[in-house]
Amino acid sequence: MLDLEKYLIQGNNRLEGEVKITGAKNSVLPILAATVISGEKSIISNIPNLKDVKVMTEILKTIGSKVKVEEHRMIIDTNGVNSIDLPEELVREMRSSIILMGALLTRFGEVNVSFPGGCEIGPRPIDLHLKALKQMGAEIKESHGFIHCKTEKLKGADIQLDYPSVGATENIMLAAVKAKGVTVIRNAAREPEIMDLEDYLNKSGAKIKGAGTSIITIEGVERLNGTNHKIIPDRIVAGTIMAGAVMTKGKIIIKDIITEHLQSTIAKLKETGANVIINGNSMMVIGPKNINAIEILQTLPFPGFPTDMQAQFMAMLSIGNGTSIINETVFENRFKHAEELSRMGANIKTFGKVSVVKGVKKLTGAKVYAKDLRGGAALVLAGLVAEGDTEIENIYHINRGYENLDETLRRLGAKISCI
């Protein structure tokens, strides 16, 4: 899907000021999916205004939910959900829609879904999701790009994940909340967004323990109720702003965050020479005069360094002092931004899952293309420090994960416009 809008950035401006962090994209999507299970009314607040949230809202409406959207809040009544067929064109737009599979299977015992779309960052197979659902008693047929799941009654199971996949962990949680018996997920993803989903489900009447650890136990219950829930702040948006402060030698106070979720990002920022001062649920980030290279930056599942911050750090290290090595262990094809940063004068060599970033004195404005969500954010950061003008095309991807990024940056002193 092409977006004709683009960003125009005049470089060499220091970022300074305060910013409040919006709700987490990776938290809101599974929680919106989870509202389907109860068939009742839920009120979800701190919802970010994002493309992906709009797509999920459309999917919910298409299958029969009533959704009232207010400023950063949604009232969702899923009583009228009457379809087990997820709309193909919307599912292909957004990978996270696969999370509705577990929710609809729980509610109706059946679901039809096409293979999901989203960012092109390499294969992200849903085999783990399907294998787990089979263990819980679902019959699964795949044909012509569609998946059909059916079950008489889901049963609790002991599930060992081969990899701590966030999506698979979430889908199993949604499938297990009303399953007969107890489900144990071993090697579960430990991301904060999983904890947020547990929090929402438990408020609705589920019995889940252990989110945030590698073993999650879910005791099936008869029914769930509607509830009120506030989404946690987006740690990736916060991390992106933090990187912007460091790159522009700026000074930014970031509010409404959970610092515990940002520890790996903070640790690596400190390695670059940044000064990070934490005060409760806010922090001040002061960029250093010179950015130190990071000897090795390796992406890992939480609590390791997030793959979703890799691109932004690559942009930052491209103007660092010395050579940094980045090892991307989570996704296979996640260095597409390297080529675009090189157009701006960065010195980056990639070899499979490893990137060698040799810091240069300066980047130069150029016409570049956002190939995925976080890569797009990295190009915005590079544009902020580049000499001259940078034009970023295909900002559709950026809007999928950042609410009005241009406005946020303008308030901090950047010269950026959406044209």
mmCIF file of C-alpha atoms in Angstrom, residues 100 103 207:
data_model
loop_
_atom_site.group_PDB
_atom_site.id
_atom_site.type_symbol
_atom_site.label_atom_id
_atom_site.label_comp_id
_atom_site.label_asym_id
_atom_site.label_seq_id
_atom_site.Cartn_x
_atom_site.Cartn_y
_atom_site.Cartn_z
ATOM 1 C CA LEU A 100 -7.881 -12.575 16.347
ATOM 2 C CA ALA A 103 -10.020 -14.907 20.239
ATOM 3 C CA LYS A 207 -7.119 -16.761 35.699
#
